[in-house]
Short mmCIF file of C-alpha atoms and ligand atoms in Angstrom, two decimals:
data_model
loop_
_atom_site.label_atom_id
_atom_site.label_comp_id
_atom_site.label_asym_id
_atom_site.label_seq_id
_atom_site.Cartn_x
_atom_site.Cartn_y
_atom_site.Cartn_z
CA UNK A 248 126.33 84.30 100.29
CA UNK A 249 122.64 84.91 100.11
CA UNK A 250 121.81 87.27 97.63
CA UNK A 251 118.27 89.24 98.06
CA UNK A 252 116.19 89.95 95.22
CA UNK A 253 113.30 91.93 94.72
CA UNK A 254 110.26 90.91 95.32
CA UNK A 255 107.47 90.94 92.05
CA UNK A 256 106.22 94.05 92.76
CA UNK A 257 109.60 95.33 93.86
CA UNK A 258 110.88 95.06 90.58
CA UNK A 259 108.01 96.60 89.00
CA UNK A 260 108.16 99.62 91.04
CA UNK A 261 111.95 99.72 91.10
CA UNK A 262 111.96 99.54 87.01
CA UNK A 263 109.17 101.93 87.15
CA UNK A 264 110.34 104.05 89.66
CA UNK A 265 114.15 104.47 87.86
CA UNK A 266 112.27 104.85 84.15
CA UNK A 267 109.86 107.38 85.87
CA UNK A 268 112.03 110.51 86.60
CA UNK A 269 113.07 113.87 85.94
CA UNK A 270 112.79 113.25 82.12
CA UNK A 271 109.09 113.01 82.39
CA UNK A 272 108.62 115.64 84.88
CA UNK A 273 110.81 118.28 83.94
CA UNK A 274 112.32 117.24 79.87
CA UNK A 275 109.53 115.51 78.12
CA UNK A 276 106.84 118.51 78.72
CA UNK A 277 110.22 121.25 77.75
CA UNK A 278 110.85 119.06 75.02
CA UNK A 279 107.55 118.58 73.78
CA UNK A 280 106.78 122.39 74.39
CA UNK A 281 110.28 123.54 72.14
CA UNK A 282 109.28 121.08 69.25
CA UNK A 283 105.71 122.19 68.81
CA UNK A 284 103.68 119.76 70.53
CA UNK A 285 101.51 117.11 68.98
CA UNK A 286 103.60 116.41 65.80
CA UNK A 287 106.67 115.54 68.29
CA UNK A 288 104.76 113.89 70.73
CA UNK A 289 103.63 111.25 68.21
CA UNK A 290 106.90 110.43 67.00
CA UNK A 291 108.13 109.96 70.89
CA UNK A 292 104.97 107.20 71.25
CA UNK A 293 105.64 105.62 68.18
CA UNK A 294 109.51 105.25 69.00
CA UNK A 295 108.77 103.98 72.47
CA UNK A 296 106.43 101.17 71.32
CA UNK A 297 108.73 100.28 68.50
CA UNK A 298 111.97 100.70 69.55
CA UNK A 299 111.88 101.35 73.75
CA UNK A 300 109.64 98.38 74.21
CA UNK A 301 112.14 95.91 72.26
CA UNK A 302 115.24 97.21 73.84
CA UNK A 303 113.43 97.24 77.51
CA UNK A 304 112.69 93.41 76.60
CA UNK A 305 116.19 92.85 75.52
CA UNK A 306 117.70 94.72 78.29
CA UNK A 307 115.70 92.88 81.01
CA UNK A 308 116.32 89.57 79.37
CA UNK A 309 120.35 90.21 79.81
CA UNK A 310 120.20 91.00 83.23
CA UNK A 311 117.82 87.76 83.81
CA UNK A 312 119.94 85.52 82.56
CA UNK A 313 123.17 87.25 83.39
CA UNK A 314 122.34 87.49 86.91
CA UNK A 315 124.82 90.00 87.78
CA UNK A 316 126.56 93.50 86.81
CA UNK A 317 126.27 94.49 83.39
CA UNK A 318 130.10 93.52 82.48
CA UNK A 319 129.91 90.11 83.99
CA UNK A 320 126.43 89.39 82.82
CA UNK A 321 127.73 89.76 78.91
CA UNK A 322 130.96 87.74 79.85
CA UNK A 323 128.99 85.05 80.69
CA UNK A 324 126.59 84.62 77.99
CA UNK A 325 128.77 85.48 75.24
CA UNK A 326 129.90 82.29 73.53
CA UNK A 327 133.89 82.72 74.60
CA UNK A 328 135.52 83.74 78.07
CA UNK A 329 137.62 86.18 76.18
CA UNK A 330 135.35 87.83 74.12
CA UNK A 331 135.15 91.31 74.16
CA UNK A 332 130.94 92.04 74.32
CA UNK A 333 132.03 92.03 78.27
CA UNK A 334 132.73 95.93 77.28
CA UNK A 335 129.18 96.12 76.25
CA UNK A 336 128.72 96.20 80.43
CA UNK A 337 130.39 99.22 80.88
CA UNK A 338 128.08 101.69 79.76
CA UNK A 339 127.38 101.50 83.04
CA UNK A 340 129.87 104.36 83.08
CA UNK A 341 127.05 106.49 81.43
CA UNK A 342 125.25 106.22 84.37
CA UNK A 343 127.64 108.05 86.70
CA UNK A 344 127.96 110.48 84.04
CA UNK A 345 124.62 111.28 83.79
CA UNK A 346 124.19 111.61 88.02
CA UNK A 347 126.85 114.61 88.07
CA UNK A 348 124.04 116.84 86.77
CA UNK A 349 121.06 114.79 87.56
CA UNK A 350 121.50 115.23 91.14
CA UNK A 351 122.66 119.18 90.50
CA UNK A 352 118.96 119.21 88.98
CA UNK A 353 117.50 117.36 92.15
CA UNK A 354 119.69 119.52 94.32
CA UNK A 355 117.56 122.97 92.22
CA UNK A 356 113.85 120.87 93.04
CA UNK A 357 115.19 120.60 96.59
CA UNK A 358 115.64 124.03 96.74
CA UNK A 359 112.32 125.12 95.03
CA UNK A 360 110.40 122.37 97.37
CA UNK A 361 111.51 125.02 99.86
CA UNK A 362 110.98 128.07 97.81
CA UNK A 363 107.20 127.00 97.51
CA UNK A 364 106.36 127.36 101.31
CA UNK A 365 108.93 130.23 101.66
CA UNK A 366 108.86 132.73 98.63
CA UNK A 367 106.59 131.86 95.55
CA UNK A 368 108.20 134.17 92.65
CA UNK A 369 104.93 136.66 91.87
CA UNK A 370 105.72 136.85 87.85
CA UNK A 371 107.38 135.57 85.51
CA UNK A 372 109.84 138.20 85.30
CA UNK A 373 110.92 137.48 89.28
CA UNK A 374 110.73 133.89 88.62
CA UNK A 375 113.10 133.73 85.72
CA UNK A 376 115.41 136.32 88.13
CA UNK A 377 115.10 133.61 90.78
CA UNK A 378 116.17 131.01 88.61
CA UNK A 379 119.24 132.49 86.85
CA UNK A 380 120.57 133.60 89.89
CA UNK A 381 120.39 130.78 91.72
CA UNK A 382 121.98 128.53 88.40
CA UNK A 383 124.98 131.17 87.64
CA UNK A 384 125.44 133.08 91.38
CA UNK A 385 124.44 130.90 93.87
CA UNK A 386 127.28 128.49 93.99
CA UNK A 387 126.88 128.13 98.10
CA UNK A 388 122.87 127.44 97.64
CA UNK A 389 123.64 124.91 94.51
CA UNK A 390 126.38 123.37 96.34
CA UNK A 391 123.98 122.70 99.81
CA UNK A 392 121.51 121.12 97.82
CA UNK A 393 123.57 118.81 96.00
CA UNK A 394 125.31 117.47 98.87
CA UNK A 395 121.73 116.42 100.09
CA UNK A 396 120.69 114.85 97.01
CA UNK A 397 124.27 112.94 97.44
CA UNK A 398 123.73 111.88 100.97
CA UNK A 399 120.13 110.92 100.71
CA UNK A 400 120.97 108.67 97.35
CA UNK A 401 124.07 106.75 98.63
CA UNK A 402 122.45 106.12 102.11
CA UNK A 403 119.81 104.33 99.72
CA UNK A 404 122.26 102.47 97.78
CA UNK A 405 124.00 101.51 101.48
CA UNK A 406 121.01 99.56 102.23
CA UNK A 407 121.20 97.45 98.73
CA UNK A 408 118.65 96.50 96.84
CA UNK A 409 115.89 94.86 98.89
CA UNK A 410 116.60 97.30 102.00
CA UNK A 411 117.43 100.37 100.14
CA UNK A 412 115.90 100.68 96.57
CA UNK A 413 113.30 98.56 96.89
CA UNK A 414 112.03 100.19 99.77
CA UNK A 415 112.44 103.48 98.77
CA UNK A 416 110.44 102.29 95.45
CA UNK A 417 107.27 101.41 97.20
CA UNK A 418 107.16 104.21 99.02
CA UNK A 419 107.84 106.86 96.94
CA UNK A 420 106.36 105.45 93.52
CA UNK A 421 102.59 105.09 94.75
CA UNK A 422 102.61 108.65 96.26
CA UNK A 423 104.46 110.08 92.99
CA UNK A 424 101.30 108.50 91.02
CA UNK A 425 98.61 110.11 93.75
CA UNK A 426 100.03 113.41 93.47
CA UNK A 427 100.20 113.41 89.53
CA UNK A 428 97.13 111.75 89.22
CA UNK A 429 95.85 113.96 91.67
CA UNK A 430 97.08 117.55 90.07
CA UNK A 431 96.09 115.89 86.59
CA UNK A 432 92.34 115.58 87.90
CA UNK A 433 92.55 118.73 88.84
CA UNK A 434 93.78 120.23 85.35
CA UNK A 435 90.87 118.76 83.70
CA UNK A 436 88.45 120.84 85.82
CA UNK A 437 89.97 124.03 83.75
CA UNK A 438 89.41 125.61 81.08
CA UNK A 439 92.32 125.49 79.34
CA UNK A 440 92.51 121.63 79.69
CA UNK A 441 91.42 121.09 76.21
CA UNK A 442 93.54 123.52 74.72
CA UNK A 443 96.56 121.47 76.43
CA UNK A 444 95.57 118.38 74.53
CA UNK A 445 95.50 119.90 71.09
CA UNK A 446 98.56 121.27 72.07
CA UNK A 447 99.94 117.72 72.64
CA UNK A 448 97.87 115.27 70.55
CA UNK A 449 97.41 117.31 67.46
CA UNK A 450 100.20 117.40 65.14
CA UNK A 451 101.10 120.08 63.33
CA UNK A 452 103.33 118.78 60.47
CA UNK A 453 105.19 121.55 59.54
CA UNK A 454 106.92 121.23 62.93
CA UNK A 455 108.94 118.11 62.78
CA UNK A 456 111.97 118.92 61.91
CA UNK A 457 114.83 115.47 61.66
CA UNK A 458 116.47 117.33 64.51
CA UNK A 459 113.09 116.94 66.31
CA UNK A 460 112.56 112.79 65.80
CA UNK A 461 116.05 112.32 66.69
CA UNK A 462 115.55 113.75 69.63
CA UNK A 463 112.57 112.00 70.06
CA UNK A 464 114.26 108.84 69.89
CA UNK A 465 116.68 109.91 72.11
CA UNK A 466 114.19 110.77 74.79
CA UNK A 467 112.69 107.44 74.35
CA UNK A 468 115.85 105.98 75.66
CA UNK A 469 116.61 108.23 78.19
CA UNK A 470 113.18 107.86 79.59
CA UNK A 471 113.10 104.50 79.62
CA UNK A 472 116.24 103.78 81.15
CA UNK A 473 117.87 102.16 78.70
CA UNK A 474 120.88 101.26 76.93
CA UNK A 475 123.46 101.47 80.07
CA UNK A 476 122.82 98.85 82.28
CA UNK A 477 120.17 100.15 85.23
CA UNK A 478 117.48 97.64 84.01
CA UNK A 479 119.49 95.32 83.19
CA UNK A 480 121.10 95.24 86.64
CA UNK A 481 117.81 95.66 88.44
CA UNK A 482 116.18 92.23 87.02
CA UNK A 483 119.82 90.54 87.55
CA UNK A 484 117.86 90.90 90.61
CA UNK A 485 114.50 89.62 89.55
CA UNK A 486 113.00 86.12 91.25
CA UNK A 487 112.72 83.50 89.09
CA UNK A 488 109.91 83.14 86.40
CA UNK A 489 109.30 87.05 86.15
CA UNK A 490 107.36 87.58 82.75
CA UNK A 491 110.00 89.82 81.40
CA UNK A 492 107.36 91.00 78.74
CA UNK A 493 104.68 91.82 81.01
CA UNK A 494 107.26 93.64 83.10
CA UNK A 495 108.20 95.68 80.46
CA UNK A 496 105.17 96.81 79.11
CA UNK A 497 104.16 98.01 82.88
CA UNK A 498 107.43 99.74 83.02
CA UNK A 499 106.67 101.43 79.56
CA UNK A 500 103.19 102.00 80.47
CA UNK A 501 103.72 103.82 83.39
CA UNK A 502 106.45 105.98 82.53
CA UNK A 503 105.10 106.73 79.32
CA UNK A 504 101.40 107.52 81.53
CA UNK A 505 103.20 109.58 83.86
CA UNK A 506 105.01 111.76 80.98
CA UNK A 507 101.43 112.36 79.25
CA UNK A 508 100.19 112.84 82.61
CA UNK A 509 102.67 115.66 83.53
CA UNK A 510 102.79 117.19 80.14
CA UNK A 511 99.40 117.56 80.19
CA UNK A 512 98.73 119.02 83.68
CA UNK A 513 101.64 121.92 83.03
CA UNK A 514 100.29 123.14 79.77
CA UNK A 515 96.86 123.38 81.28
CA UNK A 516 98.05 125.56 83.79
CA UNK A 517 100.51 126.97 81.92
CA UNK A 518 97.56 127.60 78.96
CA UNK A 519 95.17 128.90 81.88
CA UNK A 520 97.26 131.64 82.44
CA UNK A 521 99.01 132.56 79.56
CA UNK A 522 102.18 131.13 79.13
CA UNK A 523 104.37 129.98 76.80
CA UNK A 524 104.77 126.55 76.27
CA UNK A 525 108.15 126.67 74.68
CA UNK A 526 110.08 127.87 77.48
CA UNK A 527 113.11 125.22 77.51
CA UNK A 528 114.64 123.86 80.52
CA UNK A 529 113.30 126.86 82.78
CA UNK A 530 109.69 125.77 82.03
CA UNK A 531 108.98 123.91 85.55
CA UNK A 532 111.48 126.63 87.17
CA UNK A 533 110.15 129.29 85.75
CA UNK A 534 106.97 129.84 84.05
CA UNK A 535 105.52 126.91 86.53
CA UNK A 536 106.07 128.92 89.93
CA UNK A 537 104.90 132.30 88.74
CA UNK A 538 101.20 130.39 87.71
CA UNK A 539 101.26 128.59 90.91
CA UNK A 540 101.59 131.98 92.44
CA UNK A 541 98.87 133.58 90.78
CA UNK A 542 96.72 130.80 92.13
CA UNK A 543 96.94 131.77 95.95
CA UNK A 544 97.23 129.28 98.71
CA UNK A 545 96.31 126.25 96.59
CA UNK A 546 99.00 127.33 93.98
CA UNK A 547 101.64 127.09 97.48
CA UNK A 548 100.29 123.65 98.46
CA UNK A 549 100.12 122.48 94.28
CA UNK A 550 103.89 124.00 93.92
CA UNK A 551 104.93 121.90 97.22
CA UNK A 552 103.37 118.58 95.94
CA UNK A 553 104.46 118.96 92.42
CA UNK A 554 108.01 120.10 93.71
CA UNK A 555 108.03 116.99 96.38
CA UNK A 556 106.90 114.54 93.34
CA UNK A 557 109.70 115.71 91.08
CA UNK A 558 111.99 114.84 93.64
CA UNK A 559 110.68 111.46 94.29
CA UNK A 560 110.98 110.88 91.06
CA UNK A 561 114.56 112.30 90.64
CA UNK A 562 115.46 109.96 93.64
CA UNK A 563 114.38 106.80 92.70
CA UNK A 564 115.86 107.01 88.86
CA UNK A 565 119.08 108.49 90.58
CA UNK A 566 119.52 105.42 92.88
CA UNK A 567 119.49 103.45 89.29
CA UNK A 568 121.85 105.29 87.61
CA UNK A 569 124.29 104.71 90.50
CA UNK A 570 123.61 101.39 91.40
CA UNK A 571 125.35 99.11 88.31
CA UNK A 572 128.41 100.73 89.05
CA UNK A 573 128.32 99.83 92.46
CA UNK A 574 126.99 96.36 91.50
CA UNK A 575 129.90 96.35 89.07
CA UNK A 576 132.44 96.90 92.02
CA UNK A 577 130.79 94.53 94.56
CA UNK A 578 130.71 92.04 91.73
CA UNK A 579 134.13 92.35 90.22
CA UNK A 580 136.18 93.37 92.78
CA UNK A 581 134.60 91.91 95.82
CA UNK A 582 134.41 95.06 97.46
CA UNK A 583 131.71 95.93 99.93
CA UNK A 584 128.37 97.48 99.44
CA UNK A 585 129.66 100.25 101.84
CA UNK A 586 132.94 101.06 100.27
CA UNK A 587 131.05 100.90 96.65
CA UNK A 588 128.52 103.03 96.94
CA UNK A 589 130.53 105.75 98.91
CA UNK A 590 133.06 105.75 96.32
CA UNK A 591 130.44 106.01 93.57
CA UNK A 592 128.32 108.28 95.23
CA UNK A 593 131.70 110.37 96.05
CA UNK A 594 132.31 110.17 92.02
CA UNK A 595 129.35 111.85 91.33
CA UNK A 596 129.10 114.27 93.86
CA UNK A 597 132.81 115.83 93.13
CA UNK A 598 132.27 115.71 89.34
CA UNK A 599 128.48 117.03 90.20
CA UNK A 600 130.68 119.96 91.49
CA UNK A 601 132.11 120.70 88.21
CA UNK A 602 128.98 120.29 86.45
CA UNK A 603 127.42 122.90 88.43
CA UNK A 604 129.91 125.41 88.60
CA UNK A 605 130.14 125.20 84.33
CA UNK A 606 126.39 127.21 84.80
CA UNK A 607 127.81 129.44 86.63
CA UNK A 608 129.10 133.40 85.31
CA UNK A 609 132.62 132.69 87.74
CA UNK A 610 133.56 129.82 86.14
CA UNK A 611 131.67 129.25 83.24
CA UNK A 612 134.02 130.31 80.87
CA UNK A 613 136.75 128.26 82.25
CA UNK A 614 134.27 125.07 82.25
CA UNK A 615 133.20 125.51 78.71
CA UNK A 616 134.59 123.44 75.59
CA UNK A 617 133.79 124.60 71.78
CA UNK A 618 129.79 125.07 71.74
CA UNK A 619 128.68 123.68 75.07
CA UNK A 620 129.74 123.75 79.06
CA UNK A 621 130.69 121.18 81.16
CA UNK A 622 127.04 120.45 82.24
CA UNK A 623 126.04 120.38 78.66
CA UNK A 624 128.37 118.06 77.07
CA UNK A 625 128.02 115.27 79.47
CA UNK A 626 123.77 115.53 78.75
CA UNK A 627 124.80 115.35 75.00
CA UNK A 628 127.68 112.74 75.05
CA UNK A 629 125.06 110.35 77.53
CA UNK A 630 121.92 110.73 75.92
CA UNK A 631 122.86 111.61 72.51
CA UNK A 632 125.32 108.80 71.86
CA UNK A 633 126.35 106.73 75.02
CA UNK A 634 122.34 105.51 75.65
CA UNK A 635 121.44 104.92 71.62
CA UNK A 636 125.15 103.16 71.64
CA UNK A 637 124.36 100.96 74.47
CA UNK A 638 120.94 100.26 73.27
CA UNK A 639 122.80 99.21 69.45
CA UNK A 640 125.11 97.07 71.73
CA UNK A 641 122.44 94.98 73.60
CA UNK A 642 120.17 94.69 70.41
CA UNK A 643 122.52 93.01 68.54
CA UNK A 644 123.66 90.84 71.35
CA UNK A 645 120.55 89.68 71.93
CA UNK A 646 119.49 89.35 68.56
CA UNK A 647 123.02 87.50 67.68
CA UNK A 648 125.29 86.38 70.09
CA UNK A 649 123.17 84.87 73.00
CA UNK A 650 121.68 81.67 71.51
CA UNK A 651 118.07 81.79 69.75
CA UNK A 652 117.07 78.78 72.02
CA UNK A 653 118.21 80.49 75.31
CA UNK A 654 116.08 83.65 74.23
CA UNK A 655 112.94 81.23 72.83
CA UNK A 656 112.71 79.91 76.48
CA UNK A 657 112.87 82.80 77.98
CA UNK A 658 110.62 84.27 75.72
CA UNK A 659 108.66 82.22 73.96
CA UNK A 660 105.62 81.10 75.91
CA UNK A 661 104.89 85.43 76.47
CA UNK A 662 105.04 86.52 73.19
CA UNK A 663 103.74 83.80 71.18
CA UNK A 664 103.33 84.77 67.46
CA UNK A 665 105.01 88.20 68.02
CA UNK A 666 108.22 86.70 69.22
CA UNK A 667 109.81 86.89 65.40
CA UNK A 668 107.94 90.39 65.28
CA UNK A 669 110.18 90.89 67.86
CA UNK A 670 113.41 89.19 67.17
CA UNK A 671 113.49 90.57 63.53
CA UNK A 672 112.77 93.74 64.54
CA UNK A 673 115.90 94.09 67.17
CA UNK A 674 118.61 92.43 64.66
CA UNK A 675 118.02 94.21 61.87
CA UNK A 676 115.25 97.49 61.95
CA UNK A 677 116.18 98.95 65.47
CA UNK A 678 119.95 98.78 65.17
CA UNK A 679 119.72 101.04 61.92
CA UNK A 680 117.23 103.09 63.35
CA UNK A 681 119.88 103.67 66.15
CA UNK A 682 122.84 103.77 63.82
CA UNK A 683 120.91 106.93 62.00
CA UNK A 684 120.14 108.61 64.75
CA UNK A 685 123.40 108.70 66.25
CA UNK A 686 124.98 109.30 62.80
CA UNK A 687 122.90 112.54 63.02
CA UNK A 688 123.85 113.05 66.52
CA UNK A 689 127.58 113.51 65.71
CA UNK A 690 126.39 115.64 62.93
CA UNK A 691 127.44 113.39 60.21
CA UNK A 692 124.15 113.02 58.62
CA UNK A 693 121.79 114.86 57.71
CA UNK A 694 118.29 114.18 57.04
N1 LIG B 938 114.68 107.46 83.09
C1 LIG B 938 115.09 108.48 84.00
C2 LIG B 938 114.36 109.77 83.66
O1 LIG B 938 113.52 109.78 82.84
C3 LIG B 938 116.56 108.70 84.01
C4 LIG B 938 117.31 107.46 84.15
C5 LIG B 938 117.34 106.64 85.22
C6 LIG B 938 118.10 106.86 83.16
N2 LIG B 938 118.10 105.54 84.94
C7 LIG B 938 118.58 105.66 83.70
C8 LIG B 938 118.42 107.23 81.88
C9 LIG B 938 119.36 104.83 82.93
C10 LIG B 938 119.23 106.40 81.14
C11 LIG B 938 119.68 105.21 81.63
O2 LIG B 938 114.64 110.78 84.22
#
């Protein structure tokens, strides 16, 4: 059988294009905004040079070599048949978890791509209404929109990946980058531009809590991709010779670009008309629409291309999340791309289900465990521990089980002097930087 791989550029933009999603868009500027700003976004760069940027290399490098799904790729370059790193492939599982709310939250920028033409909210006050009622009434709105986001993602992962996600890449990634760049430009020609970049680039000490770098290095993974398998089974896909460290620091460049980018174009306008920038998850759903509204007719076409962007970017990180399970399946099992992704795509959209009825006031209460919902315990348990676990995983694989010569070739003639820089810093500094954040995760440590 002929498998097709991505072309060069495919691969970029497909890496890109699943690191590049709603966690830029819609988390990183919340984030940022709930954990004071500057102080916290320094701490997210620094992690995602020194720790994202090793694991993306490591990630890639398992997938290259592998050459298929993330549980078979381990099997075969761990030193025994039997041995049990295979399991290290099955984070994929993560993935799935993390698409039964990611495509709820795609289904809500559906619905507000809409809501821009339609029905701006005209303050705050009608925004916030508009938002809460749609998350904990609007079960029949909720439910429409996710069963879009479901049909439009699995008829991408029908196509595979040179039909379906790499296509859906190039499209969608360039115009994603116009329309940031674009509203970005834009920013800058206010006044409240330069207050937005104190806000982000000057730190204020007193405001980094421990709570607030682990979350920063949990965001770092989450943006990136990382730790369950999506890169990893994208460059199982890559043509041969593919500068896996150039690659990498393309991917990291643009998704870390974009996130700055973003963050920096809300709190403008959020700044320009007095808003708060620590507004939570609600920020782009609610404090976002209300300025776009008091900007007239170019606030309606800005709130349609941001809206439209956010969703492109949703889209092509969802496909990723989806797609090493299905790999895993037509890999494993021998099943076909068709019945894969349909039964994948049905897992998430009848879990999805669950997730989004845990918002809501009829069955909330039913769908909520201890301290958190439904909706909120599978964001915890994925990005809180199942990424940084992952990530642990495939550093210390890479660092110790897959041969140091394998790696060297691989490796080698790209990173030149750095490559112990590198090695070093992935057996032994980034696996107990991971260890102590998720330590502190599961509330067993505190700093
Ligand atoms: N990186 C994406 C975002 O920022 C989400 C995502 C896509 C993801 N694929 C992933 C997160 C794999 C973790 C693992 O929204």
């Amino acid at each position: 059988m002929k498998i097709a791989r991505f072309s060069r550029i495919g691969f970029i933009l497909a890496a890109s294009g699943s690191a590049v999603g709603l966690g830029n868009i819609w988390k990183f500027p919340y984030i940022a905004g709930a954990n004071g700003g500057g102080a916290f976004v320094l701490v997210y760069l620094i992690t995602v040079l020194a720790i994202g940027f090793s694991v993306m290399i490591a990630e890639m490098l398992i997938g290259y070599l592998g050459r298929k799904d993330g549980v078979s790729s381990f099997e075969t370059l761990a030193p025994t048949q039997k041995s049990k790193w295979k399991y290290g492939g099955f984070m994929g599982v993560a993935g799935l978890l993390i698409m039964t709310f990611y495509s709820v939250v795609i289904g809500w920028i559906f619905y507000y791509v809409v809501l821009s033409v339609t029905a701006l909210p005209s303050s705050v006050a009608e925004a916030e209404a508009v938002f809460t009622t749609m998350l904990k009434e609007d079960i029949v709105t909720q439910i429409f929109y996710h069963t879009l986001s479901f049909l439009l993602i699995t008829a991408v992962l029908l196509r595979g990946i040179k039909g379906g996600i790499e296509k859906l890449n190039i499209v969608l990634m360039p115009l994603l980058v116009v329309i940031i760049g674009g509203m970005f430009l834009y920013a800058t020609t206010l006044n409240a531009f330069s207050q937005a970049v104190a806000f982000m680039f000057v730190p204020d000490w007193s405001k980094l809590t421990s709570t607030a770098m682990v979350t920063a290095v949990g965001h770092a993974f989450f943006t990136l991709s990382l730790g369950m398998g999506a890169i990893l089974t994208y460059a199982a896909s890559l043509p041969k010779s593919p500068n896996l460290v150039r690659s990498s620091l393309i991917v990291v460049a643009m998704d870390t670009g974009i996130a700055l980018l973003a963050g920096l174009m809300l709190f403008t306008f959020l700044f320009e008309y007095g808003s708060e920038p620590s507004q939570g998850p609600g920020l782009v759903f609610i404090s976002l629409p209300a300025v776009f509204y008091e900007m007239g007719s170019l606030g309606t076409f800005l709130s349609l291309i941001f809206f439209l962007a956010l969703a492109f970017a949703g889209l092509t990180s969802a496909v990723s999340l989806t797609e090493p399970m299905v790999q895993y399946f037509i890999d494993r099992f021998a099943w076909s791309r068709f019945k894969a992704a349909v039964t994948m795509g049905g897992f998430f959209y009848l879990v999805g289900i669950v997730t989004l009825l845990s918002n809501t006031t009829q069955f909330g209460e039913l769908l909520t465990f201890g301290s958190k919902n439904f909706f909120d315990w599978i964001d915890y348990i994925t990005a809180s521990i199942m990424l940084p676990l992952g990530g642990l995983v495939m550093a210390i694989f890479v660092g110790f089980t897959i041969e140091k010569s394998r790696v060297e070739a691989a490796l080698k003639a790209e990173l030149g002097f750095l490559f112990n820089i590198w090695y070093y810093g992935l057996r032994y500094l980034i696996p107990i930087a991971l260890v102590i954040v998720m330590l502190h995760q599961l509330g067993i440590l505190t700093l």
